[in-house]
mmCIF file of C-alpha atoms in Angstrom:
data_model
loop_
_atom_site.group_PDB
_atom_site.id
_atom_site.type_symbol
_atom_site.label_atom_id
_atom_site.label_comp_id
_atom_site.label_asym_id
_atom_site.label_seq_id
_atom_site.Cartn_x
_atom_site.Cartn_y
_atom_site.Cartn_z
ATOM 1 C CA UNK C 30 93.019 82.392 95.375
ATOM 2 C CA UNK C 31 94.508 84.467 98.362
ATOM 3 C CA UNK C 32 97.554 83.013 100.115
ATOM 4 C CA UNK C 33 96.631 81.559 103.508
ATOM 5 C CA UNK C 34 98.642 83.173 106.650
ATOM 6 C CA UNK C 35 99.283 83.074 110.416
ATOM 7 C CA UNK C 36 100.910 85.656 112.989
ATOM 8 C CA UNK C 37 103.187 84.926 115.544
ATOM 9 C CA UNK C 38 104.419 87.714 118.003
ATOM 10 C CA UNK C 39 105.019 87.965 121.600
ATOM 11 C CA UNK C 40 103.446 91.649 121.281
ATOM 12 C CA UNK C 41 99.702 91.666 121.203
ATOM 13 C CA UNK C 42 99.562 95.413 119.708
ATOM 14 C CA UNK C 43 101.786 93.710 116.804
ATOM 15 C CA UNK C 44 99.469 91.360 116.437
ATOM 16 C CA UNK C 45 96.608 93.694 116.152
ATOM 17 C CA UNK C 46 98.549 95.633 113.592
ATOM 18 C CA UNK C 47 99.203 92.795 111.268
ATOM 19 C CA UNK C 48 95.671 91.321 111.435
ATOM 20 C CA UNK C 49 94.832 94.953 110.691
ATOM 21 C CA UNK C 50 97.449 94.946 107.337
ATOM 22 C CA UNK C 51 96.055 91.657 106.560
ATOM 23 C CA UNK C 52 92.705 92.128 106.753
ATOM 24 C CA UNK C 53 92.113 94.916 104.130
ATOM 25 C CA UNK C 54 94.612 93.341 101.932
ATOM 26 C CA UNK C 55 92.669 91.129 99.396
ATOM 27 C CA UNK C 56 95.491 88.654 98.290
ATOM 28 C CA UNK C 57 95.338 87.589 101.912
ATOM 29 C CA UNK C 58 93.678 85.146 104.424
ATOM 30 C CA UNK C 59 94.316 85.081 108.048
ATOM 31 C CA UNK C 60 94.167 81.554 109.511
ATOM 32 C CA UNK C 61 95.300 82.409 112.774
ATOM 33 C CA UNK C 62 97.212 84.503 115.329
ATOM 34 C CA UNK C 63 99.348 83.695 118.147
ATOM 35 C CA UNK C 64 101.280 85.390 120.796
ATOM 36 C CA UNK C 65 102.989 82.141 122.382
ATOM 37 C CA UNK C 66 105.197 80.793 119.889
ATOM 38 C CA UNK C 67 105.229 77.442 121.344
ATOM 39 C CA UNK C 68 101.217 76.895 120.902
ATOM 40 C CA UNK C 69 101.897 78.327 117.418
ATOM 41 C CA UNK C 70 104.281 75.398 116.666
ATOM 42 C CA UNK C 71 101.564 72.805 116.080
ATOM 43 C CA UNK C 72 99.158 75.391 114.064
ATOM 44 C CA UNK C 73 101.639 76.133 112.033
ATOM 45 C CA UNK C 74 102.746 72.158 111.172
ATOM 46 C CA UNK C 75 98.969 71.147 110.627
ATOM 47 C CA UNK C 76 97.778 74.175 108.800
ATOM 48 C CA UNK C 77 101.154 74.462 106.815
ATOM 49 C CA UNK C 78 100.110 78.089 105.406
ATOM 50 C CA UNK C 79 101.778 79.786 102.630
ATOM 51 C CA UNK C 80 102.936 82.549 104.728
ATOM 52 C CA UNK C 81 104.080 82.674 108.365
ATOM 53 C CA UNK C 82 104.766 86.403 110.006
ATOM 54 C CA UNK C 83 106.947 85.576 112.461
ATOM 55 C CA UNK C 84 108.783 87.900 115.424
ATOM 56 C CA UNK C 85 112.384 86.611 116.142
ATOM 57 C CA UNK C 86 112.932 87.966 119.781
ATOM 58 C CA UNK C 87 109.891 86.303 122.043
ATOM 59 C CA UNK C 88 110.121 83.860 124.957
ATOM 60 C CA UNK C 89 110.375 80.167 125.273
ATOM 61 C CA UNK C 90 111.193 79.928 121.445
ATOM 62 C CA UNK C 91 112.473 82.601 119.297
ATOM 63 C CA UNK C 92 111.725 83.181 115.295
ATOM 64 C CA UNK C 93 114.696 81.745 114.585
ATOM 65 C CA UNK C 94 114.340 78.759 116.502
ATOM 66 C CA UNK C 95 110.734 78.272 115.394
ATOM 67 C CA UNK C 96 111.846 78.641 111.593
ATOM 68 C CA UNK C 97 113.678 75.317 111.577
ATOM 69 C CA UNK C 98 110.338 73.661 112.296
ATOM 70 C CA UNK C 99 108.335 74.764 110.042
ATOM 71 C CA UNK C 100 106.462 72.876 106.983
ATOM 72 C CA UNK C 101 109.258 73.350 104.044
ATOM 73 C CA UNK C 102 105.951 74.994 101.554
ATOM 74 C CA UNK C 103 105.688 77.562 104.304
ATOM 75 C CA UNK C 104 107.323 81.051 103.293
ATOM 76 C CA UNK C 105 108.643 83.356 106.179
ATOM 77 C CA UNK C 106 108.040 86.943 106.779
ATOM 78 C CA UNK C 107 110.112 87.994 109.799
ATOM 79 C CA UNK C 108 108.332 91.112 111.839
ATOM 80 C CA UNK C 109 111.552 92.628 114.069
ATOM 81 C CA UNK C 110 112.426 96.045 115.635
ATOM 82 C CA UNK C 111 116.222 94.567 115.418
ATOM 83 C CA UNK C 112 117.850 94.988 112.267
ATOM 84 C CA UNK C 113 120.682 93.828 113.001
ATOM 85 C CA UNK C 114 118.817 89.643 112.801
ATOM 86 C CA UNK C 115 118.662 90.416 109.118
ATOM 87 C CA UNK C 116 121.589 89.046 108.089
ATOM 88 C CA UNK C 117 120.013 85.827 110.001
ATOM 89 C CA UNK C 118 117.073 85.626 108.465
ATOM 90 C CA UNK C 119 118.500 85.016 104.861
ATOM 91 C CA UNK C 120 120.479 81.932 106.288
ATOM 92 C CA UNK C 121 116.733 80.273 107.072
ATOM 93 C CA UNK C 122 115.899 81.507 103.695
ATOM 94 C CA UNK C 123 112.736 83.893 104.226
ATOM 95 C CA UNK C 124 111.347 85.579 101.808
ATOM 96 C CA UNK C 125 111.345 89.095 103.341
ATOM 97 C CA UNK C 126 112.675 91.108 106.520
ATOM 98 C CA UNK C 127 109.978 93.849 107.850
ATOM 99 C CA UNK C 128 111.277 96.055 110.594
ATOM 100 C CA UNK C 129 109.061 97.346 113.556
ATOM 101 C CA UNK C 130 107.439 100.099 113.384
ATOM 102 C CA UNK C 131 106.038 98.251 109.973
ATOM 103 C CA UNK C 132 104.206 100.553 106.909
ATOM 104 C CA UNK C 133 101.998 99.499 105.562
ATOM 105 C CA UNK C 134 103.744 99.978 101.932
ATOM 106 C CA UNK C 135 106.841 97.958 103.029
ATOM 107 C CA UNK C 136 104.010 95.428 104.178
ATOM 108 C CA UNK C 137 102.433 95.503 100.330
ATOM 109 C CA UNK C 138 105.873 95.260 98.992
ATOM 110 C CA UNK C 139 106.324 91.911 100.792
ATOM 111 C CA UNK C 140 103.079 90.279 100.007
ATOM 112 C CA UNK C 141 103.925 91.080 96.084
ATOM 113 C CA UNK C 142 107.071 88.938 96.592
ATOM 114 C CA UNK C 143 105.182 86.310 98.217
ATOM 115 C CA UNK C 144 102.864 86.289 95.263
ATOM 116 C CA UNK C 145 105.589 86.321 92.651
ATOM 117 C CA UNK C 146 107.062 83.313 94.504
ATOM 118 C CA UNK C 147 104.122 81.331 94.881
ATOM 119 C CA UNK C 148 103.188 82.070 90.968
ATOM 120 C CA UNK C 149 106.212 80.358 90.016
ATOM 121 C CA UNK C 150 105.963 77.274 87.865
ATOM 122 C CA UNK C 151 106.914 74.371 89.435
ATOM 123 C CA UNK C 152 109.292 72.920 87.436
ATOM 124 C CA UNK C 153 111.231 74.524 84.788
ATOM 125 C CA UNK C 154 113.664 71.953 83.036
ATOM 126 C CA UNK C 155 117.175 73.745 81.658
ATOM 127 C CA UNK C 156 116.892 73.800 77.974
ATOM 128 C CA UNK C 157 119.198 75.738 75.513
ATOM 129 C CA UNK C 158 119.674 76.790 71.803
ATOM 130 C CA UNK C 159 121.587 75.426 69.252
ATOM 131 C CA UNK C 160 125.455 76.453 70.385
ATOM 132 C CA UNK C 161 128.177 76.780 68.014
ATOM 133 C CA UNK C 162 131.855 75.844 69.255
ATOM 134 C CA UNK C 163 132.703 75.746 73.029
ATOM 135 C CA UNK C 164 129.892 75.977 75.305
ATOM 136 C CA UNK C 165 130.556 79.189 78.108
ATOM 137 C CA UNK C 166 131.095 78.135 81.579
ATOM 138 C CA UNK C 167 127.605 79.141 82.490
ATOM 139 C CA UNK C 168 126.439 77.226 79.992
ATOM 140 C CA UNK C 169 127.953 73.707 80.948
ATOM 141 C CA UNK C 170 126.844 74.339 84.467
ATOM 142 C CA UNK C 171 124.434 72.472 85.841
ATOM 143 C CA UNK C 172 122.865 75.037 87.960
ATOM 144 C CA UNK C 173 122.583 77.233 84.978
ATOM 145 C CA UNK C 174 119.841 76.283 83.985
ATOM 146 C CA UNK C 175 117.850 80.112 83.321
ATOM 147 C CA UNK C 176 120.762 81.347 81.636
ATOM 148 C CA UNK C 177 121.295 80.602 77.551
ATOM 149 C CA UNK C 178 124.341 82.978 77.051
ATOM 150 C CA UNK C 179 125.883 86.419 76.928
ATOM 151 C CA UNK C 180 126.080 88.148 74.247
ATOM 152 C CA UNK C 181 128.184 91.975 74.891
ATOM 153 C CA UNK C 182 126.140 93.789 76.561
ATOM 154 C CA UNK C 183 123.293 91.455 76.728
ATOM 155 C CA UNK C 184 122.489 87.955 78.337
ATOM 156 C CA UNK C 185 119.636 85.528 77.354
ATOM 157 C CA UNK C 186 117.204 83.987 80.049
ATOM 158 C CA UNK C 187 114.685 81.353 79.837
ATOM 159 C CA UNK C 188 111.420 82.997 80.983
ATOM 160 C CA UNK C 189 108.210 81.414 81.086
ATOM 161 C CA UNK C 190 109.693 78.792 78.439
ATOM 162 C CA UNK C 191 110.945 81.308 76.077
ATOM 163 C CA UNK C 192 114.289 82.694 75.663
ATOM 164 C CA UNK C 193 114.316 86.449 76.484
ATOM 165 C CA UNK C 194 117.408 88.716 75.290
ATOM 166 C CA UNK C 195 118.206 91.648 78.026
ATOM 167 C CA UNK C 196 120.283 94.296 77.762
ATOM 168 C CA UNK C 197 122.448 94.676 81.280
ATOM 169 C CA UNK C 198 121.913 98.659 80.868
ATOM 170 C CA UNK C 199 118.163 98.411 81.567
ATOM 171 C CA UNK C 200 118.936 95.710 84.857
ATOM 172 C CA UNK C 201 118.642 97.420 88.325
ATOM 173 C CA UNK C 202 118.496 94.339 90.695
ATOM 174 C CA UNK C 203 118.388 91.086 91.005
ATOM 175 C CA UNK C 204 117.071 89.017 93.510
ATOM 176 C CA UNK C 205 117.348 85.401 94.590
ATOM 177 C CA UNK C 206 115.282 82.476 96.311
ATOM 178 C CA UNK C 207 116.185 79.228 96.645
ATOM 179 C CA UNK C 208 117.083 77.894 92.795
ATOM 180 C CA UNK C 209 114.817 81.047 91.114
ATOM 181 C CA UNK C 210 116.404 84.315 90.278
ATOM 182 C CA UNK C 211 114.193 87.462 89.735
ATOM 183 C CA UNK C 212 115.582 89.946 87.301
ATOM 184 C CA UNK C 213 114.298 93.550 87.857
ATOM 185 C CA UNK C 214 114.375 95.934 85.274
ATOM 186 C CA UNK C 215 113.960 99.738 85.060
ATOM 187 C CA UNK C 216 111.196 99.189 82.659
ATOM 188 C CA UNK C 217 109.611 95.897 83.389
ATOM 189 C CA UNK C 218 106.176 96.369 85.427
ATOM 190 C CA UNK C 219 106.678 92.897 86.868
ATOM 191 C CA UNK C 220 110.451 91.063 87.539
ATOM 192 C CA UNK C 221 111.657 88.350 84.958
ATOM 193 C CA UNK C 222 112.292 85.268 86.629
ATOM 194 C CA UNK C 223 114.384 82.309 85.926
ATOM 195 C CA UNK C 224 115.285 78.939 87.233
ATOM 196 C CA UNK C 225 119.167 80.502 87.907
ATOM 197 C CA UNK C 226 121.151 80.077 91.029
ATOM 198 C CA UNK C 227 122.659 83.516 92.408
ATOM 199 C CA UNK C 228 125.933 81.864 92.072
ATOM 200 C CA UNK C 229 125.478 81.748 88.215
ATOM 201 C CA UNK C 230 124.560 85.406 87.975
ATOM 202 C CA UNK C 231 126.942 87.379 89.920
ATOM 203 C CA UNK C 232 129.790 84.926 87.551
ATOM 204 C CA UNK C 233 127.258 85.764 84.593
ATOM 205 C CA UNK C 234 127.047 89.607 85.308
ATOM 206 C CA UNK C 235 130.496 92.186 84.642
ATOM 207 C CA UNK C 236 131.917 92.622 87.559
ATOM 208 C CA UNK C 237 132.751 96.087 86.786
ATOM 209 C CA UNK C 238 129.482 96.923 86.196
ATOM 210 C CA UNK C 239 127.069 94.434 89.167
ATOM 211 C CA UNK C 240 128.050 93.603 92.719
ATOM 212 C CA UNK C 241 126.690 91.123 95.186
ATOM 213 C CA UNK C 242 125.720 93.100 98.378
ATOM 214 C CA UNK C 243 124.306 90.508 100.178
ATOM 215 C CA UNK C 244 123.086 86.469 99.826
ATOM 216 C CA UNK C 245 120.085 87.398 97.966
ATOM 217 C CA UNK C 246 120.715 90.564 96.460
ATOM 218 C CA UNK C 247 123.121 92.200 93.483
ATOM 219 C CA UNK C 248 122.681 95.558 92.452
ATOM 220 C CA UNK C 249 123.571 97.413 89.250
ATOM 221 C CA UNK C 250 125.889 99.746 90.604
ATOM 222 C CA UNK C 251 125.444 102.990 88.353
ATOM 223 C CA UNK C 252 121.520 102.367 89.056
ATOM 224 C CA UNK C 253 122.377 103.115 92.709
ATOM 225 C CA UNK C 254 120.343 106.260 93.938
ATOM 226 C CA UNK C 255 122.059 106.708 97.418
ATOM 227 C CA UNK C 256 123.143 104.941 100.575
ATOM 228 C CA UNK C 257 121.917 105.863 104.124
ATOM 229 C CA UNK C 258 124.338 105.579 107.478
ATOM 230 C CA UNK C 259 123.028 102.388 107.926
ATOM 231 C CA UNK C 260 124.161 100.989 104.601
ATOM 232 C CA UNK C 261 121.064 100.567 102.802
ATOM 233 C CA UNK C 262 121.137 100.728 99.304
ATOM 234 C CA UNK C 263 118.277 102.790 97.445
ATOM 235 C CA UNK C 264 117.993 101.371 93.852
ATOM 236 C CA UNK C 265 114.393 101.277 92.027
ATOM 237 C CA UNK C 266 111.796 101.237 94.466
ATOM 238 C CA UNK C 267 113.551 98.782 96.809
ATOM 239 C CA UNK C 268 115.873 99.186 99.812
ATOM 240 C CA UNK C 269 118.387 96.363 99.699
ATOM 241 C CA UNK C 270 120.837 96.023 102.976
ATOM 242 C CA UNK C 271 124.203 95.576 102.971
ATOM 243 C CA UNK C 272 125.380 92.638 104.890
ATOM 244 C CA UNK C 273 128.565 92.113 106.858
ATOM 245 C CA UNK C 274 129.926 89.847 104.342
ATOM 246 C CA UNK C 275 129.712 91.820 101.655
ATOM 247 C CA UNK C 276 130.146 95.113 103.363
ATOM 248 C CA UNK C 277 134.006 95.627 103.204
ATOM 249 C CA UNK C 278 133.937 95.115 99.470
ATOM 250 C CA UNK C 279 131.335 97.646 98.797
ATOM 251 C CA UNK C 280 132.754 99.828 100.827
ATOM 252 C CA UNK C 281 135.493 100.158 98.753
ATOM 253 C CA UNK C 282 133.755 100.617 95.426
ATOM 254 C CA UNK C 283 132.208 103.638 97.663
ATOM 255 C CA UNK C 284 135.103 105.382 98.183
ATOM 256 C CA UNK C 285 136.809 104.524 94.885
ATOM 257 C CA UNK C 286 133.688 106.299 93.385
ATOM 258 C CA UNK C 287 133.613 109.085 96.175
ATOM 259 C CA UNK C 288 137.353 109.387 98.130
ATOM 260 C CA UNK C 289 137.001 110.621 101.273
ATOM 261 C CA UNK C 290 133.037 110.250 100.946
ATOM 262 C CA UNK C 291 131.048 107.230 103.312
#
C-alpha cells in the first residue's frame, strides 16, 4: 500500500518538481498540493497523510510554524534551499532534510526512510535473556529496551523479536527516530532496527571507536570516507551533517587524527 502525501511550497516550480518525483515513484500517492501554507493547514489536519513535504521559508506561516500543527501520525520531509534550518528541523523531529535544488536520488533515499519507519511494528515490549550477576547499566534502563548486552566487541539487539549479536566492526551508522534506533551495517541490505533510545546507544557504543555528530545521527568513526567544507560527513551511502552542538567535539577528533588538517 503506497504512503499517502501532500506538498506544501510557496514556489510553484517546486511544486511541479515534487509532484513530478512523486508521481513516477510507485511507493507514493499524492493527495494534494499547496502553495499557501495557511489553506494547507486544514488539508493537512483532515487528510492526516503519512508524509507531508513541507518548505520552511514561505509567507504567512513558515514550515516550522506549520510543523507544530500537524496530525502527530504525519511524518515530515522538509524541502529548503537553506541549510543552515537543518539543525531545526530535527528539534520538530522530521524524518528527513532535502535541500533545494533536490535529486531525485536524495529524494528516493528519503522515501526508503519513510518506508522503513512506517514498517515498524507498533509495539515492541523490552524483553531480555537470562542474566547472570549484576545487570549492565543499559540493561536496568528503562529506555533500553532494544539493547540485551555487550559482549567485547559485540552488542546484542532485539530485532524483529529475536536477539541479534553484532559485531561493532561491521556498524557504519546509526540513526534515530523518536524511541526506534536503526543500525546500519556495511553488509546489511536493509538497517536493523530496535526499540532503543539514541541516548542508550551512544552510552552503549566505545567512545573511542563511535561519536554522536548530531541528535539523530552517530557515526563509526574509522568508517568515515571524508568530510566536505561544509562539515558533512560521507560514511556508506549517506551524508550525515554535523550540527553546531556537536561540531566542536568532532572537530577535535579531526585534527587529533589529521594536525593541522580541517
Amino acid at each position: 500500500m503506497p504512503l499517502t502525501c501532500i506538498i506544501v511550497d510557496d514556489e510553484p516550480l517546486a511544486v511541479r518538481l515534487l509532484e513530478t518525483f512523486v508521481n513516477k515513484t510507485p511507493e507514493l500517492e499524492l493527495l494534494a498540493s499547496f502553495t499557501d501554507s495557511v489553506e494547507a493547514i486544514n488539508a493537512v489536519k483532515q487528510q492526516a497523510p503519512n508524509l507531508l513535504f513541507l518548505d520552511i521559508q514561505m509567507p504567512d506561516l513558515n514550515g516550522m510554524e506549520l510543523a507544530h500543527m500537524i496530525p502527530q501520525e504525519t511524518r515530515i520531509i522538509f524541502t529548503t534551499a537553506f541549510k543552515e534550518y537543518a539543525f531545526e528541523s530535527y528539534e520538530v523531529s522530521a524524518l528527513d532534510f532535502l535541500l533545494k535544488p533536490i535529486r531525485y536520488n536524495k529524494f528516493l533515499a528519503a522515501i526508503e526512510k519513510a518506508r522503513q519507519w512506517f514498517s515498524l511494528t507498533p509495539q515492541m515490549p523490552p524483553s531480555h535473556p537470562p542474566h547472570r550477576g549484576k545487570p549492565s547499566a543499559q540493561e536496568a534502563s528503562p529506555t533500553g529496551g532494544g539493547l540485551v548486552g555487550a559482549l567485547g566487541a559485540s552488542v546484542f539487539l532485539r530485532v524483529d523479536g529475536e536477539y541479534r549479536q553484532i559485531q561493532l566492526a561491521r556498524l557504519l551508522y546509526v540513526s534515530g527516530m523518536k524511541d526506534y534506533v536503526m543500525f546500519y551495517m556495511d553488509d546489511e541490505p536493509r538497517p536493523l532496527i530496535t526499540h532503543l533510545t539514541m541516548k542508550a546507544v551512544e552510552e552503549m557504543l566505545p567512545a573511542e571507536q563511535f561519536m554522536r555528530v548530531n541528535r539523530s545521527y552517530i557515526v563509526a568513526l574509522e568508517k568515515i570516507r571524508s568530510v566536505d567544507r561544509n562539515d558533512c560527513i560521507y560514511i556508506g551511502k549517506e551524508i550525515i551533517r554535523v550540527t553546531d552542538a556537536y561540531r566542536e567535539a568532532f572537530l577535535a577528533y579531526l585534527n587529533s587524527k589529521f594536525p593541522g588538517g580541517k
